[in-house]
Tab-separated table of C-alpha atoms in Angstrom:
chain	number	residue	atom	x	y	z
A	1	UNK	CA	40.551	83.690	-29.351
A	2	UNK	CA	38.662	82.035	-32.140
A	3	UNK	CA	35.505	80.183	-31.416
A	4	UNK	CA	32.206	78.758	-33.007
A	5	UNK	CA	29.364	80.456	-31.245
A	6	UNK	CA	26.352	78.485	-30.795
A	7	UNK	CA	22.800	80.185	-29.309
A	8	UNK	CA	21.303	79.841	-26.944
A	9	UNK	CA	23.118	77.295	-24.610
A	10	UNK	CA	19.718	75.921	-23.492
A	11	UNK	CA	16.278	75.611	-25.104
A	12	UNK	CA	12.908	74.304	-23.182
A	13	UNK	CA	10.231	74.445	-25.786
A	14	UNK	CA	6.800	72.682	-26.003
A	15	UNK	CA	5.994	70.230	-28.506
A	16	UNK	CA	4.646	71.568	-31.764
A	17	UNK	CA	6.953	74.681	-31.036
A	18	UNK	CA	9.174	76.027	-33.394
A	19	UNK	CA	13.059	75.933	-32.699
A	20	UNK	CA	15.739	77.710	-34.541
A	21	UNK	CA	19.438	76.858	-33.587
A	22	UNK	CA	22.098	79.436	-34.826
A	23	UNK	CA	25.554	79.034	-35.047
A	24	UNK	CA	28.480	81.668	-35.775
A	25	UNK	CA	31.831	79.515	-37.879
A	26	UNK	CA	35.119	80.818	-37.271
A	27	UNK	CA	35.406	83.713	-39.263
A	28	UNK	CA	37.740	82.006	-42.713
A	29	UNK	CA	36.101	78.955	-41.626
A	30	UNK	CA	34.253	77.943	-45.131
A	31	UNK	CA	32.926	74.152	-43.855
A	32	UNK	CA	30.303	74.133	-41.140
A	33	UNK	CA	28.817	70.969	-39.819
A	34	UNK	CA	25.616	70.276	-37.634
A	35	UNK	CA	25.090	67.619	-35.707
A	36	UNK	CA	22.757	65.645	-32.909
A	37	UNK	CA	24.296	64.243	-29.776
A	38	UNK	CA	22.099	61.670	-27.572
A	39	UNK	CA	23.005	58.864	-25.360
A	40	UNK	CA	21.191	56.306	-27.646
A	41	UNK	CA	22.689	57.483	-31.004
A	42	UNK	CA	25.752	58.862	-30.057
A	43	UNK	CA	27.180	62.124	-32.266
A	44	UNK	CA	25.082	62.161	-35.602
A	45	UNK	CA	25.694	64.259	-38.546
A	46	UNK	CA	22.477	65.824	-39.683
A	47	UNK	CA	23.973	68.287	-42.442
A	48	UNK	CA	27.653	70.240	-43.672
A	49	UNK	CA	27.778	73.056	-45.221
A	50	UNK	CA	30.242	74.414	-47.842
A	51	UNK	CA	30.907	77.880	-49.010
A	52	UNK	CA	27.481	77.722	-47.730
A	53	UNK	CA	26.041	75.478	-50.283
A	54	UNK	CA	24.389	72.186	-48.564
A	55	UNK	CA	26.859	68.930	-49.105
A	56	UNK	CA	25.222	66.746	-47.476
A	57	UNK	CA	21.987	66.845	-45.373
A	58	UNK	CA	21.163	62.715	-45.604
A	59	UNK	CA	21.457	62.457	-41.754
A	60	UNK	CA	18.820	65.081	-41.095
A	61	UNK	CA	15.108	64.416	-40.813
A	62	UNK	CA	13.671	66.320	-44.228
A	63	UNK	CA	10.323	66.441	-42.667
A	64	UNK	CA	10.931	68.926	-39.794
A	65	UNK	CA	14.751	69.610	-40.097
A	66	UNK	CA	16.038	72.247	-42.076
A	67	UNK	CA	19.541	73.900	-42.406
A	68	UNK	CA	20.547	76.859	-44.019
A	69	UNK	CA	23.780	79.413	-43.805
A	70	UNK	CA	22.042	82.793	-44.791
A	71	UNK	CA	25.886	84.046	-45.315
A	72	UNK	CA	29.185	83.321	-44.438
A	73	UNK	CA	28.851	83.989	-40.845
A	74	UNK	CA	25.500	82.307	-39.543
A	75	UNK	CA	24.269	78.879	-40.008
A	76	UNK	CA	20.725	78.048	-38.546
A	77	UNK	CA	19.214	74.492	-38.254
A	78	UNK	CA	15.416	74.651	-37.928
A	79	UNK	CA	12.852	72.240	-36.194
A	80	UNK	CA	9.010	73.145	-36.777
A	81	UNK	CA	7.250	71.321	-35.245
A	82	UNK	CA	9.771	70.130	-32.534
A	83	UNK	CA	8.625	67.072	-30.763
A	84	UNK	CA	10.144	64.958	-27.264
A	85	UNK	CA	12.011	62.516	-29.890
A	86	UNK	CA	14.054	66.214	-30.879
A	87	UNK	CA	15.384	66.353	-27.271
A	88	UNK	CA	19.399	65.972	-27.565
A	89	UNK	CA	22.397	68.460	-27.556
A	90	UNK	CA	23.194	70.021	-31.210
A	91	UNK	CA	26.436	70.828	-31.656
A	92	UNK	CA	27.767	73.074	-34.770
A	93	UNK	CA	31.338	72.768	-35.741
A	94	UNK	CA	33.357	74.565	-38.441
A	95	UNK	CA	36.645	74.437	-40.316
A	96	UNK	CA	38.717	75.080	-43.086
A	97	UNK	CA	38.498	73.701	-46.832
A	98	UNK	CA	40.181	70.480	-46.659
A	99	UNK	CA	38.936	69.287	-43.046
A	100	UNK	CA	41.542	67.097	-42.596
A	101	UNK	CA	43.164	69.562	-40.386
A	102	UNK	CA	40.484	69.992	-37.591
A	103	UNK	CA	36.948	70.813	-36.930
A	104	UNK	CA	36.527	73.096	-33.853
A	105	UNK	CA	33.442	72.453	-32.188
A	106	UNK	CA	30.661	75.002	-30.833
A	107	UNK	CA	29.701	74.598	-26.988
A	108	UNK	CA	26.204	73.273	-28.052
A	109	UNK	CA	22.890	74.115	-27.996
A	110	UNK	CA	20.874	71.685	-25.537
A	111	UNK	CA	17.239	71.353	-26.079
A	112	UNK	CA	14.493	69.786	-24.310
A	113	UNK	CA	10.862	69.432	-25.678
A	114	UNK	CA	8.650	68.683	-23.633
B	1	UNK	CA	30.541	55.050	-47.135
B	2	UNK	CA	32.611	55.305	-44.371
B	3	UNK	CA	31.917	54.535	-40.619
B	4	UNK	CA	33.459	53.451	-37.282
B	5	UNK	CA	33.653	51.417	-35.001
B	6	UNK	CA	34.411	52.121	-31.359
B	7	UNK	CA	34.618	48.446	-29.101
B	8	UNK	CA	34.401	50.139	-25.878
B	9	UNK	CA	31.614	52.223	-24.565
B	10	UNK	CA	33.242	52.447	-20.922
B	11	UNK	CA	36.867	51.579	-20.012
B	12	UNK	CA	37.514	52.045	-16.066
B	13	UNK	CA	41.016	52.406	-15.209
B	14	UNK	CA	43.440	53.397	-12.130
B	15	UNK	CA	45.235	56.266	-12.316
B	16	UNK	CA	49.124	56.104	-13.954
B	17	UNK	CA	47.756	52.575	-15.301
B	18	UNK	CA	48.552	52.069	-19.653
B	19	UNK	CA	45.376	52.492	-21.384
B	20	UNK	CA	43.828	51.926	-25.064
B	21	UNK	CA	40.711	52.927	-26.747
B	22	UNK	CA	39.658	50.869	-29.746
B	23	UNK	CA	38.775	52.097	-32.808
B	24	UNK	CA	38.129	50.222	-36.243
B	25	UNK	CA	37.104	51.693	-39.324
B	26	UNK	CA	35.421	51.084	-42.824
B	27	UNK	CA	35.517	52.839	-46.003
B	28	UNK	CA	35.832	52.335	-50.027
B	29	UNK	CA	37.998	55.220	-50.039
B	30	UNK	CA	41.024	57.211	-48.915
B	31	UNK	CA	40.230	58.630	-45.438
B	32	UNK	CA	41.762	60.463	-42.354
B	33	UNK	CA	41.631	59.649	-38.982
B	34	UNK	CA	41.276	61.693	-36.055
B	35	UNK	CA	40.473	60.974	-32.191
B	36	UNK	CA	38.279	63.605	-30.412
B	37	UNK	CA	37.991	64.326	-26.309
B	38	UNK	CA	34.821	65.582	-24.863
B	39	UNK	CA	34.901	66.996	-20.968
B	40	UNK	CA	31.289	67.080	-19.128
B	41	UNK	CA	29.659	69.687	-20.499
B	42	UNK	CA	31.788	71.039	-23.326
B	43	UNK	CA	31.994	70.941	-26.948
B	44	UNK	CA	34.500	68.219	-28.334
B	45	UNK	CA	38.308	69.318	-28.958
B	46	UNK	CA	41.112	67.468	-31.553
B	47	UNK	CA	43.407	65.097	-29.385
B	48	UNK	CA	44.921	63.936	-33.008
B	49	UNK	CA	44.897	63.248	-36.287
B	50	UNK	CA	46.108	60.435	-38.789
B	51	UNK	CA	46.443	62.037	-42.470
B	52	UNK	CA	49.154	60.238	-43.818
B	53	UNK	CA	53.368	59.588	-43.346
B	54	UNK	CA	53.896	57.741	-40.112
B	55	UNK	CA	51.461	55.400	-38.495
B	56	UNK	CA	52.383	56.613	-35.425
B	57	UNK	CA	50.928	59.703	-34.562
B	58	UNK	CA	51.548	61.413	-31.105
B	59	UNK	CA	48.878	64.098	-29.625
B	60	UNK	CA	48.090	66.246	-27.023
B	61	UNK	CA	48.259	65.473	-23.202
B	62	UNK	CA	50.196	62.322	-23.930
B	63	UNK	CA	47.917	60.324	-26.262
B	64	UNK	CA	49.384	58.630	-29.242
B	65	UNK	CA	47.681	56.215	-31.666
B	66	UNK	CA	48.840	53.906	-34.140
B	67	UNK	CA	47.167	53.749	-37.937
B	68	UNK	CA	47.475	50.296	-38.839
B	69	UNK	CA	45.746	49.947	-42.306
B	70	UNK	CA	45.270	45.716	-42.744
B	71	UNK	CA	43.557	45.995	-39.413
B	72	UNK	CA	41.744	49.153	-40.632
B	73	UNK	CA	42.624	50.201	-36.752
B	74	UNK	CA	43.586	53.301	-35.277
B	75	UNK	CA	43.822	52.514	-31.573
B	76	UNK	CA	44.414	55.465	-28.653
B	77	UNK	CA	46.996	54.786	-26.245
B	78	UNK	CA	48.224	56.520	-23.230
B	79	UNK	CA	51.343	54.939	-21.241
B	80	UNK	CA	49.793	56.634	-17.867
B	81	UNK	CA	46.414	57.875	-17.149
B	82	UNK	CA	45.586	60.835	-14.915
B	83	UNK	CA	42.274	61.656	-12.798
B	84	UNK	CA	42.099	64.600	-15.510
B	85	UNK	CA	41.942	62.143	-18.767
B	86	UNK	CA	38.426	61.319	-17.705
B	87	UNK	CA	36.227	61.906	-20.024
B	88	UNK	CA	34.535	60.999	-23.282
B	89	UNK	CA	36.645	59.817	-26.496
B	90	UNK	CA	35.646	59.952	-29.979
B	91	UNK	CA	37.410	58.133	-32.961
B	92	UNK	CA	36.186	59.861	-36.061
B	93	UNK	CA	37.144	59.559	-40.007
B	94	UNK	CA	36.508	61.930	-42.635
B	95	UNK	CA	36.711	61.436	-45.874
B	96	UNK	CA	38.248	63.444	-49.337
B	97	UNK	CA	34.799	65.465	-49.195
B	98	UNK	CA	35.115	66.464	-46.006
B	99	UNK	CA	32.529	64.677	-44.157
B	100	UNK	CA	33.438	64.233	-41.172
B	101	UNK	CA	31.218	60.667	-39.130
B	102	UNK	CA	32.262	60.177	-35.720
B	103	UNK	CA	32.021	56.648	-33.653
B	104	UNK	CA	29.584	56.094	-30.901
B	105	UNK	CA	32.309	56.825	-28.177
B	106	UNK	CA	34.505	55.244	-25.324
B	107	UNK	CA	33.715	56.726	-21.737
B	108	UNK	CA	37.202	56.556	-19.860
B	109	UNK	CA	36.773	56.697	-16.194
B	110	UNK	CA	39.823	56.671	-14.197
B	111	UNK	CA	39.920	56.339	-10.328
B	112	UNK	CA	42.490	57.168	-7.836
């Protein structure tokens, strides 16, 4: 059964802490997607990947954010230093060239700072 | 750029009562349409897509919605709701790059 992986399910960090966020696609998945859920904002899209080349990271804060897929089967989205503002769910989706098919969704990663 | 518009943040509604989620969308460009269901807790899974070919476009677990492109709408519908359809609903649109924005969501609570 094909999934997106996302680790860990749950993060409690202190401010200032680094965070790293990894994600495994769907293996022949060659778009991956990262994005920020919170009740205020709703689902935003920080960054997509593909072929593992950045497409678009407009959404994400440059500052503290950063995304990378190191190879095909791990993408990472970074926060140093994390702080409260960070707190949300971050959900990593992936899915074939030509996404007008479907993007399958990760479970999430939910992190608090604190 | 693209982006969308969702009308309802909550929608209560007895169950086996008709319901409809609004969506309304904007973009310079081509795009496709899809409509997204989130359960407590979980990542969000396709309920169904608009790409092109008929406006009507039928999905899982009984949803349908209708692309209507002068009203740049794409509005879920479900003839009868069950305790299970509660949840959260996402109209999204993606675009010939792939990017993929999502609406703000519709929270549809249905009672007994």
């Amino acid at each position: 059964d094909a999934r997106v992986t996302q680790t860990p399910r749950d993060k409690v960090t202190e401010m200032g802490q680094e965070v790293t966020m990894r994600c495994q696609p769907i293996l022949g998945h060659n778009t991956v997607f990262w994005y920020r859920q919170t009740m205020m904002q709703g689902l935003e899209l920080l960054a997509y990947f593909r072929n593992r080349a950045p497409l678009d990271d407009s959404g994400m804060p440059k500052d503290r954010f950063s995304a990378e897929m190191p190879d095909a089967t791990l993408a990472t989205l970074k926060i140093q230093p994390s702080e409260p503002r960070d707190s949300a769910v971050y959900f990593c989706a992936s899915g074939p060239t030509g996404l007008n098919t479907e993007a399958f969704f990760g479970q999430g990663t939910r992190l608090t700072v604190v | 750029a693209q982006s969308v518009t969702q009308l309802d943040s909550q929608v209560p509604v007895f169950e086996e009562a008709p319901v409809e989620l609004r969506c309304n969308y904007s973009s310079s460009v081509s795009v496709y349409l899809f409509w997204y269901v989130q359960y407590p807790n979980q990542g969000l899974q396709l309920l169904l897509k608009y790409l092109s070919g008929s406006t009507l476009v039928k999905g899982i677990n009984g949803f349908e919605a209708e692309f209507n492109k002068s009203q740049t709408s794409f509005h879920l519908r479900k003839p009868s709701v069950h305790i299970s359809d509660t949840a959260e609903y996402f109209c999204a649109v993606s675009d010939p790059t792939d990017k993929l924005i999502f609406g703000t969501g519709t929270r549809l609570q249905v009672f007994p």
